[in-house]
Structures are given as structure tokens and as C-alpha cells.
Amino acid sequence: MIRCLWLALICGAAFHVYAQENPFTDSLKRNLETASSDAEKVKWLGTLSNFYFPVNRKLSDDYNLQQFQLAETSRDRKLMVLAMLSNARRHYNMSGSQENINTGVSISEKALDLARSSALDEHQAWSYIYLALGARLNGENDKALNYNNLALSIISTLDSDSLSVNGYNSIGNTYNAKNEKMLAFRNYLHALSIAEESDNYFLLRGSYASLANFYLGLDEFEKAKDYWYKNLRLTHRFNNKIDRLDVYNNLGRVYANNKQFDLALEFYQKSIALADTLKFELVKLNSYGSILDMYMANNENKKALEFFNSKPELQAFMRNAGFEYIVDQAFGMAYTSISKFDSASHYLRKAEIGFETKASKANRLWFYNNMGTFYKKKGDFKNALIYYQKAQHVSEDTRNMGAMQLIHQNLDSVYQRLGDFKSAYFHNNRYQQLKDSVEKLSTEKDLMLLEVDNENKRKERAAVQAEEDKRTRHNIQYMGITAAIAGVFIVLVMLGIFSVSAGTIRILGFFAFIFLFEFIILLADNQIHHWTHGEPWKILAIKIGLISVLLPLHHFMEKKVIHYLTSRKMLELNANTILSKIIPRKNSESDTVEQ
């Protein structure tokens, strides 16, 4: 159960908030110093405030205060709303704390009020998206769905790729949390379609990550890997090494979930090695936390304890970020697993204060369950019952069916040990009902996977058909252009046959050869972009080389052809050959008839 707590912290403390003095954060500060507008300054102050939130709260608050004051004194309502949402985001990023979630929701509500009173439609939509995130973190999925629908009703009237992609991914996350997988999947696909059309790095990254996590939740590990590998290729295409650290860790997480622990460890080590190259020491904590989680998930608790003890910087970060109770619980449960109950009790008692006063609902749920496990293993079933009942209350509040099933099973065994067989029977029945529901969901999941596969195939067929239609349309156009060019040159040659002014032939010849050589360049463009993958300097180099050949060839051919067509020799040839051949043939035919 430690695993769930650890991931709640690691995932909540989103990758981009880890920072320290290093070349990357130095570049953020330079961007702030060179910013020439209030909008740019608000942006970079918000980024720095988010970076320092988990590692230096005072510095983070200082940057946030500067951001707020700048936005406030500018009296620009858009900047004021953006500053509020940036502040909400830094709290949501550390969602292991209930206080942070509550603060994020409160600030998002203020942002919505200001955006609404200022008639800022786009910023209202962003505020609803942030409120939906807060509601999901609190387990209030119906409330989140309402916020998402309000956001999308506004988004439908606007033209913003960024807002649309984030809006559809957000409602996809909400449907996923509600276990309405097909609706989630369709919204993720819609977001991806917009992101692909825009070819925007950040939008593609978010859409690939959403679909990867969606498939991971369905235990479709190969599909999840596919999308994380898409993100990996994206970081190479746009040369973003910082985000590559996160991709390596997520690939490690997928391989770990698929029980491919060697490959998981390899990706975690890749992330650590890249962090060393970038001199980004603190980012390695993500990888350390993931390795620790992998050991715990594989029930290698002794190995996990040894690893945790070997990384004092990880413990220091957790305590500095205000999550010392997570550290204490990790030690407590590790000692529980090796039956050192006195040491376990010492750490768990310390951890309890933090969980009761700071932790989110999800983290409290698993802490109570872990405490019940500690007392049950120790043989203190009365205290085990108290904590399992606390866990039951939170699991029902958050509607976590998997947790409810496990807790009713634990309550059944504890009541049996206490001799209360009536209560044990009740919880056993409840456990069986939940088990049946989970098995039904599993069956539904299999059917849903078939639907998802069919949806994918339908989308692929539609894409293939669209590409085929496009190719056919382009081929028709190319044939038309080719016929037009041929027609122009036929007319040009016919003008050379008759006594047309040289000026007319030169004008038509000028346009005919421009037409021809521009068509050659048009045909070359597609192949050039394919060869260069859109690299501007490569396209420029190839086009300079191509034009250096085509331009003199164009002038040479145009000069020679027009000169020939306008020469007296061409006119004499016309009279002595074509016309003379036509007339004698007619005379010859007349003579034959007379005879």
C-alpha cells in the first residue's frame, strides 16, 4: 500500500516543479530579466514560482508575490486571471496535501469570478478546467464533469487549439475517473486530432501522455508504451532534453507495471544519466522515487528500505517539501514488513500527525489501511479495527471501489479474530458484492477494449480514406496542370507556324516557361520536405542548389525556343513543307478523278 502513497506524491509533485540552481533555472531567470512586457514577466515569474514550490517555499512565495503585484498594478484583467491560475497550478502540482488542493480550488474560483465579471470567455474556460482538476483531486467527479461541460460550451465558440486540446483532455480525465472509458477515449482522440493538425509540441506531448495513461489504466501496456515512445521521438524532434527525463521515467513506470523490471530499471537509469549530463541533480529524485515504488510493488520491502536509506537526498527533499510524514510512513511500513514492530510504531506514530492534518483524502485512505495492517500483523485487532473503519469511511467518500473491496476483506478477517461473526458475515457479503462488481467491470473492460480497438480501426480507416481522397484530388490537379502546360506549348508552337508577331510569341513563351519550371519546383517541394523532415536550413540549401540549376536552364531553353519560333527560317519551313505538301496532295487527287 505504500506504493499508492508514494505515487500520489510523485505524480502530484509534477515533474516540472523540481528545480535547483542549474543551467536550466538560470535560463529561466535570464528570460525574466530580459522580458520586455508585463505578460512575459508574469509568465516567467509563474514558472519560477512553480519550480521552487517543493524545494524552497519562501522563494516560491516571493516569486508568486512579485507575479501577483505586477499583474495587479498593470490592471490588465487577463494578466490578473493568468497569475491566479498559475498560483492555483503550483498548489495542484503538490496534491499530496489536502491544504494544497483546497487552496488551488479557492484560487481557481477567484480566477473564474474575475474572468466572468470582465467578460473574458477564454479565461473563464481555463478557470473551469482548473476547477475540474481540483474536483477530480477531491474525488468529486460529477462536479468535475459539470465544470468540464461548462468549459467546453465556451471552447466551442472560440478558436484556440491550446484551449481545445486541454479542454478535451480534461474531460477525458474526468470520464476516466468516472470509469466511463469509451467517453474518455473519444475525448482523448478528439484532443489528439487537434494537436496533430497544429503540430504543436506541447499539445502533442499532452495528448500522447493522456492516451498513454489511459491505456496503462486498462493494463494495455503495449499501447501505453507506444504513446510514450511517441513522446520520446517528439523530444528528439524538438530537441527537448528536459522533457525527455520525464518520458524515460514514465516508460520505466509502464515497464514496471508490466513486471518487466530489468527494462524499467534501465529507463530509470537513463533518466538519471541524462540528469547528470544536464547538471540537473534534483530531477533524479523522480527516478529514485520510481525505483523505490517498483521495489515496494514487487514486495521487495527490505531492498526498498536499503535503497531509501542509501538516498539521503531523497529523504531531505521530502522533508523540505513538507512531506516528512510520507518518509516516516515508508520507514514504518518497511519495518512492519520485517516484523520490527517497535521501530515501525515509532515512525507510524510520527507519520499519523502529518496524515491527519495535511494529507489528501487518497493518502489518508491508504495510511489508515496501512495502520490497520500494522496492528493486525502485530496482533492488536482492536486498534486494527479502528483504522480499517477509518479507511472504510474515506473509501466510501471517494468511491474507490478497489480500496473498498480490500478494506471490507480486512474488516471481515479482523471481526473474525475478535469473535464478532455477525459483523464479519456482513463485511464478507459486502466484499463478495464488490468483488462481483469489480469482476463485472473487468468483463466490461474487455468489451470496452474491443470497442476502443474498433474505434481505433475506424479512425485508421477514415485516415487512410482521407489520405487516398487527398492523393486522388492532387493527382487530378497534377494531370490538369500537365495538360494545361502541354496546351500552352502546343499553342506556342502553332504560333510559330504562322506569321504571328515576334512580340506575341515572346510574351506567351515567357509565361509558358514560367509555368513549366514553377510546376517542376512544385513537384520537387513535397519530396524536399520528406527528405529534410521540415528542417528550414536543409530546405533552403536544397532549394538554392535546385534553383542554381533550373534558373540558367530556364533562361537558356526559353531563349533558344523563342528564337527558333520567331526566326524567318521557321516561317520559310512552314511555307515550303507543310503548306506545299497539303496543296500538291489535293491537286494529285483531282488529276486522278479526271482521268
Coordinates of C-alpha atoms in Angstrom, one line a residue:
M1 CA 0.0 0.0 0.0
I2 CA 3.0 2.3 0.3
R3 CA 3.1 2.3 -3.4
C4 CA -0.2 4.2 -3.8
L5 CA 1.0 6.9 -1.3
W6 CA 4.3 7.3 -3.0
L7 CA 2.9 7.6 -6.4
A8 CA 0.4 10.1 -5.2
L9 CA 3.2 12.3 -4.1
I10 CA 5.5 11.8 -7.1
C11 CA 2.7 12.3 -9.6
G12 CA 1.2 15.2 -7.7
A13 CA 4.6 16.9 -7.5
A14 CA 4.7 17.1 -11.2
F15 CA 8.0 16.7 -13.0
H16 CA 8.4 20.4 -14.0
V17 CA 8.3 21.7 -10.4
Y18 CA 11.6 20.1 -9.4
A19 CA 14.3 22.7 -9.6
Q20 CA 17.6 23.9 -8.2
E21 CA 20.4 26.2 -9.2
N22 CA 21.4 24.8 -12.5
P23 CA 21.8 25.9 -16.2
F24 CA 18.1 25.4 -16.8
T25 CA 16.8 27.5 -13.9
D26 CA 19.5 30.1 -14.7
S27 CA 18.0 30.4 -18.2
L28 CA 14.5 31.0 -16.7
K29 CA 15.9 33.8 -14.6
R30 CA 17.6 35.3 -17.7
N31 CA 14.3 35.1 -19.5
L32 CA 12.7 37.0 -16.7
E33 CA 15.5 39.7 -16.7
T34 CA 15.2 40.2 -20.5
A35 CA 11.4 40.2 -20.6
S36 CA 10.1 43.4 -22.2
S37 CA 6.4 43.2 -21.4
D38 CA 4.3 42.6 -18.4
A39 CA 2.8 39.5 -20.0
E40 CA 6.3 37.9 -20.4
K41 CA 7.3 38.8 -16.8
V42 CA 4.1 37.3 -15.4
K43 CA 4.8 34.1 -17.4
W44 CA 8.4 33.7 -16.2
L45 CA 7.6 34.7 -12.6
G46 CA 4.9 32.0 -12.5
T47 CA 7.3 29.4 -14.0
L48 CA 9.9 30.1 -11.3
S49 CA 7.3 30.1 -8.6
N50 CA 6.1 26.7 -9.7
F51 CA 9.7 25.4 -9.9
Y52 CA 10.7 26.4 -6.3
F53 CA 7.4 25.4 -4.6
P54 CA 8.5 22.0 -3.4
V55 CA 12.2 22.8 -2.7
N56 CA 12.2 26.4 -1.4
R57 CA 8.7 27.5 -0.3
K58 CA 9.8 31.0 0.7
L59 CA 11.5 31.7 -2.6
S60 CA 8.4 30.3 -4.4
D61 CA 6.2 32.6 -2.4
D62 CA 8.4 35.6 -3.2
Y63 CA 8.2 34.9 -7.0
N64 CA 4.4 34.4 -6.6
L65 CA 4.0 37.7 -4.8
Q66 CA 6.0 39.5 -7.5
Q67 CA 3.8 38.0 -10.1
F68 CA 0.6 39.0 -8.3
Q69 CA 1.8 42.6 -7.7
L70 CA 2.9 43.0 -11.3
A71 CA -0.5 41.7 -12.6
E72 CA -2.4 43.7 -10.1
T73 CA -0.7 47.0 -10.8
S74 CA -1.0 46.5 -14.6
R75 CA -4.8 46.5 -14.2
D76 CA -4.9 44.1 -17.1
R77 CA -7.6 41.6 -16.2
K78 CA -6.2 38.9 -18.5
L79 CA -2.8 39.0 -16.6
M80 CA -4.6 39.0 -13.3
V81 CA -6.5 35.9 -14.1
L82 CA -3.4 34.2 -15.6
A83 CA -1.5 35.0 -12.4
M84 CA -4.2 33.4 -10.3
L85 CA -4.3 30.3 -12.4
S86 CA -0.5 30.0 -12.2
N87 CA -0.8 30.1 -8.4
A88 CA -3.5 27.5 -8.4
R89 CA -1.4 25.3 -10.6
R90 CA 1.6 25.3 -8.2
H91 CA -0.7 24.1 -5.4
Y92 CA -2.3 21.4 -7.5
N93 CA 1.1 20.2 -8.5
M94 CA 1.7 19.2 -4.9
S95 CA -1.7 17.5 -4.5
G96 CA -0.4 15.1 -1.8
S97 CA -1.5 17.7 0.6
Q98 CA -5.2 18.4 1.1
E99 CA -4.4 22.0 2.0
N100 CA -2.8 22.5 -1.4
I101 CA -5.8 21.1 -3.1
N102 CA -8.2 23.3 -1.2
T103 CA -6.0 26.4 -1.9
G104 CA -5.9 25.6 -5.6
V105 CA -9.7 25.3 -5.7
S106 CA -10.2 28.5 -3.9
I107 CA -7.8 30.5 -6.2
S108 CA -9.4 28.9 -9.3
E109 CA -12.8 30.1 -8.1
K110 CA -11.5 33.7 -7.7
A111 CA -10.0 33.5 -11.2
L112 CA -13.4 32.4 -12.5
D113 CA -15.2 35.3 -10.8
L114 CA -12.7 37.8 -12.2
A115 CA -12.8 36.3 -15.7
R116 CA -16.7 36.3 -15.7
S117 CA -17.0 39.9 -14.4
S118 CA -14.5 41.0 -17.1
A119 CA -16.3 39.1 -19.9
L120 CA -13.1 37.1 -20.7
D121 CA -14.6 34.0 -22.3
E122 CA -11.3 32.2 -22.9
H123 CA -10.1 32.8 -19.3
Q124 CA -13.4 31.6 -18.0
A125 CA -12.9 28.3 -19.9
W126 CA -9.4 27.9 -18.4
S127 CA -10.8 28.6 -14.9
Y128 CA -13.4 25.8 -15.4
I129 CA -10.6 23.4 -16.5
Y130 CA -8.7 24.2 -13.3
L131 CA -11.8 23.8 -11.2
A132 CA -12.4 20.4 -12.8
L133 CA -8.9 19.3 -11.9
G134 CA -9.5 20.4 -8.2
A135 CA -12.7 18.5 -8.1
R136 CA -11.1 15.3 -9.5
L137 CA -8.3 15.5 -6.9
N138 CA -11.0 15.6 -4.3
G139 CA -12.8 12.6 -5.8
E140 CA -15.8 14.8 -6.8
N141 CA -16.1 13.5 -10.3
D142 CA -19.7 14.6 -11.0
K143 CA -18.7 18.1 -10.0
A144 CA -15.6 17.9 -12.3
L145 CA -17.8 16.8 -15.2
N146 CA -20.1 19.8 -14.8
Y147 CA -17.0 22.2 -14.8
N148 CA -15.7 20.4 -17.9
N149 CA -19.0 20.8 -19.8
L150 CA -19.1 24.5 -18.9
A151 CA -15.6 24.9 -20.2
L152 CA -16.4 23.0 -23.5
S153 CA -19.5 25.1 -24.0
I154 CA -17.3 28.2 -24.1
I155 CA -14.5 26.5 -26.1
S156 CA -16.9 25.6 -28.9
T157 CA -17.4 29.4 -29.6
L158 CA -13.6 30.2 -29.6
D159 CA -10.7 29.4 -32.0
S160 CA -7.9 28.3 -29.7
D161 CA -6.1 25.0 -30.3
S162 CA -4.4 25.1 -26.9
L163 CA -7.6 25.6 -25.0
S164 CA -9.5 23.0 -27.1
V165 CA -6.8 20.3 -26.6
N166 CA -6.6 21.0 -22.8
G167 CA -10.4 21.1 -22.6
Y168 CA -10.9 17.7 -24.3
N169 CA -8.1 16.1 -22.4
S170 CA -9.5 17.4 -19.1
I171 CA -13.0 16.0 -19.7
G172 CA -11.3 12.8 -20.9
N173 CA -9.6 12.6 -17.5
T174 CA -12.9 13.2 -15.7
Y175 CA -14.7 10.4 -17.7
N176 CA -11.7 8.1 -17.0
A177 CA -12.0 8.9 -13.3
K178 CA -15.7 8.0 -13.5
N179 CA -14.8 4.7 -15.2
E180 CA -16.6 5.8 -18.4
K181 CA -13.7 4.7 -20.6
M182 CA -15.3 4.9 -24.0
L183 CA -16.2 8.6 -23.5
A184 CA -12.8 9.3 -22.1
F185 CA -11.1 7.6 -25.1
R186 CA -13.2 9.6 -27.7
N187 CA -12.3 12.9 -26.0
Y188 CA -8.6 12.0 -25.9
L189 CA -8.8 11.2 -29.6
H190 CA -10.5 14.5 -30.3
A191 CA -7.8 16.3 -28.4
L192 CA -5.1 14.4 -30.3
S193 CA -6.6 15.2 -33.7
I194 CA -6.5 18.9 -32.9
A195 CA -2.9 18.6 -31.6
E196 CA -1.8 16.7 -34.7
E197 CA -3.3 19.3 -37.0
S198 CA -1.5 22.1 -35.1
D199 CA 1.8 20.2 -34.9
N200 CA 2.4 22.0 -31.6
Y201 CA 5.0 20.3 -29.3
F202 CA 3.2 21.0 -26.0
L203 CA -0.2 20.0 -27.3
L204 CA 1.1 16.7 -28.8
R205 CA 3.1 16.0 -25.7
G206 CA -0.1 16.4 -23.5
S207 CA -2.3 14.3 -25.8
Y208 CA 0.3 11.4 -26.1
A209 CA 0.6 11.4 -22.3
S210 CA -3.1 11.3 -21.8
L211 CA -3.6 8.3 -24.1
A212 CA -0.6 6.5 -22.6
N213 CA -2.0 6.9 -19.1
F214 CA -5.4 5.8 -20.4
Y215 CA -4.1 2.6 -21.8
L216 CA -2.0 2.0 -18.7
G217 CA -5.2 2.2 -16.6
L218 CA -6.6 -0.6 -18.8
D219 CA -3.4 -2.7 -18.4
E220 CA -2.8 -2.3 -22.1
F221 CA 0.9 -2.0 -21.6
E222 CA 2.0 -2.2 -25.2
K223 CA -0.4 0.6 -26.3
A224 CA 0.8 2.7 -23.3
K225 CA 4.4 2.1 -24.4
D226 CA 3.6 3.1 -28.0
Y227 CA 2.4 6.6 -26.9
W228 CA 5.3 7.2 -24.5
Y229 CA 7.7 6.2 -27.4
K230 CA 5.8 8.8 -29.5
N231 CA 6.6 11.4 -26.8
L232 CA 10.2 10.2 -26.8
R233 CA 10.5 10.8 -30.5
L234 CA 8.9 14.1 -30.0
T235 CA 11.6 15.2 -27.5
H236 CA 14.2 14.3 -30.1
R237 CA 12.4 16.0 -32.9
F238 CA 12.1 19.3 -30.9
N239 CA 15.4 18.7 -29.0
N240 CA 13.8 18.9 -25.6
K241 CA 16.1 17.1 -23.2
I242 CA 14.4 18.3 -20.0
D243 CA 11.1 16.6 -21.0
R244 CA 13.0 13.5 -22.1
L245 CA 13.8 12.9 -18.4
D246 CA 10.1 12.7 -17.7
V247 CA 9.5 10.4 -20.6
Y248 CA 12.2 8.0 -19.5
N249 CA 10.6 7.8 -16.0
N250 CA 7.2 7.2 -17.5
L251 CA 8.5 4.4 -19.7
G252 CA 10.1 2.9 -16.6
R253 CA 6.8 3.1 -14.8
V254 CA 5.0 1.3 -17.7
Y255 CA 7.6 -1.5 -17.8
A256 CA 7.5 -1.8 -14.0
N257 CA 3.7 -2.2 -14.1
N258 CA 4.1 -4.9 -16.8
K259 CA 6.6 -6.7 -14.5
Q260 CA 9.5 -6.1 -16.9
F261 CA 11.6 -4.8 -14.0
D262 CA 15.0 -5.0 -15.8
L263 CA 13.8 -2.7 -18.6
A264 CA 12.1 -0.4 -16.1
L265 CA 15.4 0.0 -14.2
E266 CA 17.2 0.6 -17.5
F267 CA 14.9 3.6 -18.3
Y268 CA 15.2 5.0 -14.7
Q269 CA 19.0 4.8 -15.1
K270 CA 18.8 6.6 -18.5
S271 CA 16.9 9.4 -16.8
I272 CA 19.5 9.6 -14.0
A273 CA 22.4 9.6 -16.5
L274 CA 20.7 12.4 -18.6
A275 CA 20.1 14.4 -15.5
D276 CA 23.8 14.2 -14.7
T277 CA 24.6 15.4 -18.2
L278 CA 22.3 18.3 -17.8
K279 CA 23.6 19.1 -14.3
F280 CA 20.0 18.8 -13.0
E281 CA 20.7 16.8 -9.8
L282 CA 17.3 17.2 -8.2
V283 CA 15.4 15.8 -11.1
K284 CA 17.0 12.4 -10.3
L285 CA 14.7 12.3 -7.3
N286 CA 11.8 11.3 -9.6
S287 CA 13.8 8.3 -10.8
Y288 CA 14.8 7.4 -7.2
G289 CA 11.2 7.6 -6.1
S290 CA 10.1 5.4 -9.0
I291 CA 12.7 2.8 -8.3
L292 CA 11.6 2.8 -4.6
D293 CA 8.0 2.3 -5.7
M294 CA 9.0 -0.5 -8.0
Y295 CA 10.7 -2.4 -5.2
M296 CA 7.6 -1.9 -2.9
A297 CA 5.2 -3.0 -5.6
N298 CA 7.2 -6.2 -6.1
N299 CA 7.1 -6.8 -2.3
E300 CA 10.9 -6.3 -2.0
N301 CA 10.5 -4.3 1.2
K302 CA 13.9 -5.0 2.6
K303 CA 15.5 -3.9 -0.7
A304 CA 13.3 -0.8 -0.7
L305 CA 14.4 0.1 2.8
E306 CA 18.1 -0.3 1.9
F307 CA 17.6 1.8 -1.2
F308 CA 15.7 4.5 0.7
N309 CA 18.5 4.7 3.3
S310 CA 21.1 5.0 0.6
K311 CA 19.4 8.1 -0.8
P312 CA 19.5 10.7 2.0
E313 CA 18.9 13.5 -0.6
L314 CA 15.5 11.9 -1.4
Q315 CA 14.5 12.0 2.3
A316 CA 15.8 15.5 2.6
F317 CA 13.7 16.7 -0.3
M318 CA 10.6 15.0 1.1
R319 CA 11.0 16.6 4.5
N320 CA 11.9 20.0 3.0
A321 CA 8.8 19.8 0.7
G322 CA 6.6 19.3 3.8
F323 CA 6.0 15.5 3.2
E324 CA 8.0 14.2 6.2
Y325 CA 5.0 12.1 7.2
I326 CA 5.4 10.2 3.9
V327 CA 9.0 9.4 4.8
D328 CA 8.1 8.3 8.3
Q329 CA 5.3 6.1 6.9
A330 CA 7.7 4.5 4.4
F331 CA 10.1 3.6 7.2
G332 CA 7.2 2.4 9.4
M333 CA 5.7 0.0 6.9
A334 CA 9.2 -1.2 5.8
Y335 CA 9.9 -2.2 9.4
T336 CA 6.4 -3.7 9.7
S337 CA 7.2 -6.0 6.7
I338 CA 10.3 -7.4 8.6
S339 CA 8.3 -7.6 11.9
K340 CA 10.3 -4.9 13.8
F341 CA 7.2 -3.6 15.4
D342 CA 8.8 -1.2 18.0
S343 CA 10.7 0.7 15.2
A344 CA 7.6 0.6 13.0
S345 CA 5.4 2.0 15.8
H346 CA 7.8 4.9 16.3
Y347 CA 7.7 6.0 12.7
L348 CA 4.0 5.4 12.1
R349 CA 3.0 7.5 15.2
K350 CA 5.1 10.3 13.9
A351 CA 3.6 9.9 10.4
E352 CA 0.0 9.9 11.8
I353 CA 0.1 13.6 12.9
G354 CA 1.0 14.7 9.3
F355 CA -1.6 12.5 7.7
E356 CA -4.4 13.7 9.9
T357 CA -3.5 17.4 9.5
K358 CA -2.0 17.6 6.0
A359 CA -2.7 14.7 3.7
S360 CA -5.2 14.4 0.9
K361 CA -8.2 12.1 1.1
A362 CA -6.5 9.5 -1.1
N363 CA -3.3 9.5 1.0
R364 CA -5.3 9.3 4.3
L365 CA -7.2 6.3 3.0
W366 CA -4.1 4.2 2.3
F367 CA -2.4 5.4 5.6
Y368 CA -5.4 4.2 7.6
N369 CA -5.3 0.9 5.7
N370 CA -1.6 0.6 6.4
M371 CA -2.1 1.3 10.1
G372 CA -4.7 -1.4 10.2
T373 CA -2.3 -3.8 8.5
F374 CA 0.4 -2.9 11.1
Y375 CA -1.9 -3.6 14.1
K376 CA -3.3 -6.8 12.5
K377 CA 0.2 -8.2 11.9
K378 CA 1.1 -7.2 15.5
G379 CA -1.9 -9.0 16.8
D380 CA -3.7 -5.9 18.2
F381 CA -7.0 -6.4 16.4
K382 CA -9.0 -3.8 18.3
N383 CA -6.7 -1.0 17.0
A384 CA -6.6 -2.6 13.6
L385 CA -10.5 -2.4 13.5
I386 CA -10.4 1.3 14.4
Y387 CA -8.1 2.1 11.5
Y388 CA -9.8 -0.1 9.0
Q389 CA -13.1 1.6 9.8
K390 CA -11.5 5.0 9.2
A391 CA -10.2 3.7 5.8
Q392 CA -13.7 2.4 5.0
H393 CA -15.2 5.8 5.6
V394 CA -12.8 7.6 3.3
S395 CA -13.0 4.9 0.6
E396 CA -16.8 5.3 0.5
D397 CA -16.4 9.1 0.4
T398 CA -14.1 8.9 -2.6
R399 CA -16.0 6.0 -4.2
N400 CA -12.8 4.0 -4.6
M401 CA -14.2 0.5 -5.4
G402 CA -10.9 -1.3 -5.4
A403 CA -10.0 0.1 -1.9
M404 CA -13.5 -0.6 -0.6
Q405 CA -13.1 -4.3 -1.7
L406 CA -9.8 -4.7 0.1
I407 CA -10.9 -2.9 3.3
H408 CA -14.1 -5.0 3.6
Q409 CA -12.0 -8.1 3.2
N410 CA -9.7 -6.9 6.0
L411 CA -12.7 -6.0 8.2
D412 CA -14.0 -9.5 7.7
S413 CA -10.8 -11.1 9.0
V414 CA -10.5 -8.7 11.9
Y415 CA -14.1 -9.2 13.1
Q416 CA -13.5 -13.0 12.9
R417 CA -10.4 -12.7 15.1
L418 CA -12.5 -10.6 17.6
G419 CA -15.2 -13.2 17.6
D420 CA -17.9 -10.8 16.1
F421 CA -19.1 -13.2 13.5
K422 CA -22.2 -11.3 12.6
S423 CA -20.2 -8.2 11.6
A424 CA -17.7 -10.5 9.9
Y425 CA -20.5 -12.0 7.8
F426 CA -21.8 -8.6 6.8
H427 CA -18.4 -7.4 5.6
N428 CA -17.7 -10.7 3.9
N429 CA -21.0 -10.3 2.0
R430 CA -20.1 -6.7 1.1
Y431 CA -16.6 -7.9 0.0
Q432 CA -18.3 -10.5 -2.3
Q433 CA -20.6 -7.9 -3.8
L434 CA -17.7 -5.6 -4.5
K435 CA -15.7 -8.5 -5.9
D436 CA -18.5 -9.3 -8.3
S437 CA -18.8 -5.7 -9.3
V438 CA -15.0 -5.5 -9.9
E439 CA -15.2 -8.7 -12.0
K440 CA -18.1 -7.3 -13.9
L441 CA -16.1 -4.1 -14.5
S442 CA -13.2 -6.3 -15.7
T443 CA -15.5 -8.0 -18.2
E444 CA -16.8 -4.6 -19.2
K445 CA -13.2 -3.5 -19.6
D446 CA -12.6 -6.4 -22.0
L447 CA -15.6 -5.4 -24.1
M448 CA -14.6 -1.7 -23.9
L449 CA -11.1 -2.7 -25.1
L450 CA -12.8 -4.2 -28.2
E451 CA -14.8 -1.0 -28.7
V452 CA -11.6 1.0 -28.3
D453 CA -9.9 -1.2 -30.8
N454 CA -12.8 -0.8 -33.2
E455 CA -12.7 2.9 -32.7
N456 CA -9.0 2.9 -33.5
K457 CA -9.6 0.9 -36.6
R458 CA -12.4 3.1 -37.7
K459 CA -10.2 6.2 -37.2
E460 CA -7.4 4.5 -39.1
R461 CA -9.7 3.6 -42.0
A462 CA -11.0 7.2 -42.0
A463 CA -7.4 8.5 -42.1
V464 CA -6.5 6.1 -44.9
Q465 CA -9.6 7.1 -46.9
A466 CA -8.9 10.8 -46.3
E467 CA -5.3 10.3 -47.5
E468 CA -6.5 8.4 -50.5
D469 CA -9.0 11.1 -51.4
K470 CA -6.4 13.7 -51.0
R471 CA -4.0 11.8 -53.2
T472 CA -6.7 11.3 -55.9
R473 CA -7.6 15.0 -55.7
H474 CA -3.9 16.0 -56.0
N475 CA -3.4 13.6 -58.9
I476 CA -6.3 15.1 -60.8
Q477 CA -4.9 18.5 -60.2
Y478 CA -1.4 17.5 -61.4
M479 CA -2.9 15.9 -64.5
G480 CA -4.9 19.1 -65.2
I481 CA -1.8 21.3 -64.7
T482 CA 0.2 18.9 -67.0
A483 CA -2.5 19.1 -69.7
A484 CA -2.6 22.9 -69.4
I485 CA 1.2 23.2 -69.8
A486 CA 1.1 20.9 -72.8
G487 CA -1.7 23.0 -74.2
V488 CA 0.3 26.2 -73.7
F489 CA 3.3 24.8 -75.5
I490 CA 1.1 23.5 -78.4
V491 CA -0.3 26.9 -78.8
L492 CA 3.2 28.4 -78.7
V493 CA 4.4 26.0 -81.5
M494 CA 1.3 26.8 -83.6
L495 CA 2.0 30.5 -83.3
G496 CA 5.5 29.8 -84.6
I497 CA 3.9 28.1 -87.7
F498 CA 2.0 31.2 -88.7
S499 CA 3.1 34.7 -89.3
V500 CA 2.4 36.0 -85.7
S501 CA 4.3 38.9 -84.3
A502 CA 7.6 38.1 -82.5
G503 CA 6.4 40.1 -79.5
T504 CA 3.3 37.9 -79.0
I505 CA 5.4 34.8 -79.2
R506 CA 7.9 36.2 -76.7
I507 CA 5.2 37.1 -74.2
L508 CA 3.5 33.7 -74.5
G509 CA 6.8 31.9 -74.3
F510 CA 7.8 33.9 -71.2
F511 CA 4.6 32.7 -69.4
A512 CA 4.8 29.2 -70.8
F513 CA 8.3 28.6 -69.4
I514 CA 7.5 30.2 -66.0
F515 CA 4.5 27.8 -65.9
L516 CA 6.7 24.8 -66.7
F517 CA 9.6 25.5 -64.3
E518 CA 7.3 26.5 -61.4
F519 CA 5.5 23.2 -61.9
I520 CA 8.8 21.4 -61.6
I521 CA 9.6 23.2 -58.4
L522 CA 6.1 22.4 -57.1
L523 CA 6.7 18.7 -57.7
A524 CA 10.1 18.9 -56.0
D525 CA 8.8 20.6 -52.9
N526 CA 7.0 17.6 -51.5
Q527 CA 10.0 15.4 -51.9
I528 CA 12.3 18.0 -50.4
H529 CA 10.1 18.3 -47.2
H530 CA 10.1 14.5 -47.0
W531 CA 13.9 14.3 -47.2
T532 CA 14.5 17.2 -44.8
H533 CA 11.7 16.5 -42.3
G534 CA 10.9 20.2 -42.4
E535 CA 14.4 21.4 -41.3
P536 CA 14.5 25.0 -42.6
W537 CA 18.2 25.2 -43.3
K538 CA 18.2 21.9 -45.2
I539 CA 15.2 23.0 -47.3
L540 CA 17.0 26.3 -48.1
A541 CA 20.2 24.6 -49.1
I542 CA 18.5 22.1 -51.4
K543 CA 16.3 24.9 -53.0
I544 CA 19.4 27.1 -53.6
G545 CA 21.1 24.1 -55.3
L546 CA 17.9 23.3 -57.4
I547 CA 17.3 26.9 -58.4
S548 CA 21.0 27.4 -59.4
V549 CA 20.5 24.6 -61.9
L550 CA 16.9 25.4 -63.0
L551 CA 17.3 29.1 -63.4
P552 CA 20.0 29.1 -66.1
L553 CA 18.3 26.1 -67.8
H554 CA 15.1 28.1 -67.8
H555 CA 16.7 31.1 -69.5
F556 CA 18.7 29.0 -72.0
M557 CA 15.7 27.0 -73.1
E558 CA 13.4 30.0 -73.3
K559 CA 15.9 31.9 -75.3
K560 CA 16.6 29.1 -77.8
V561 CA 12.9 28.1 -78.3
I562 CA 11.6 31.6 -78.7
H563 CA 14.4 32.5 -81.0
Y564 CA 13.7 29.4 -83.2
L565 CA 9.9 30.1 -83.3
T566 CA 10.4 33.8 -84.2
S567 CA 13.1 33.2 -86.9
R568 CA 12.4 33.6 -90.6
K569 CA 13.8 30.2 -91.1
M570 CA 10.8 28.7 -89.2
L571 CA 8.4 30.7 -91.4
E572 CA 10.1 29.5 -94.6
L573 CA 10.0 25.9 -93.3
N574 CA 6.2 26.4 -92.8
A575 CA 5.6 27.6 -96.4
N576 CA 7.9 25.1 -98.2
T577 CA 6.9 22.0 -96.3
I578 CA 3.6 21.9 -94.5
L579 CA 1.6 24.1 -96.9
S580 CA 3.3 22.9 -100.1
K581 CA 2.7 19.3 -99.1
I582 CA -1.0 19.9 -98.5
I583 CA -1.7 21.7 -101.9
P584 CA 0.1 19.1 -104.2
R585 CA -1.7 16.3 -102.5
K586 CA -5.1 17.9 -103.3
N587 CA -4.0 18.5 -107.0
S588 CA -2.9 15.0 -107.3
E589 CA -6.3 13.7 -106.1
S590 CA -8.1 16.0 -108.7
D591 CA -6.0 14.6 -111.6
T592 CA -6.9 11.1 -110.6
V593 CA -10.6 11.8 -110.7
E594 CA -10.4 13.5 -114.2
Q595 CA -8.7 10.5 -115.6

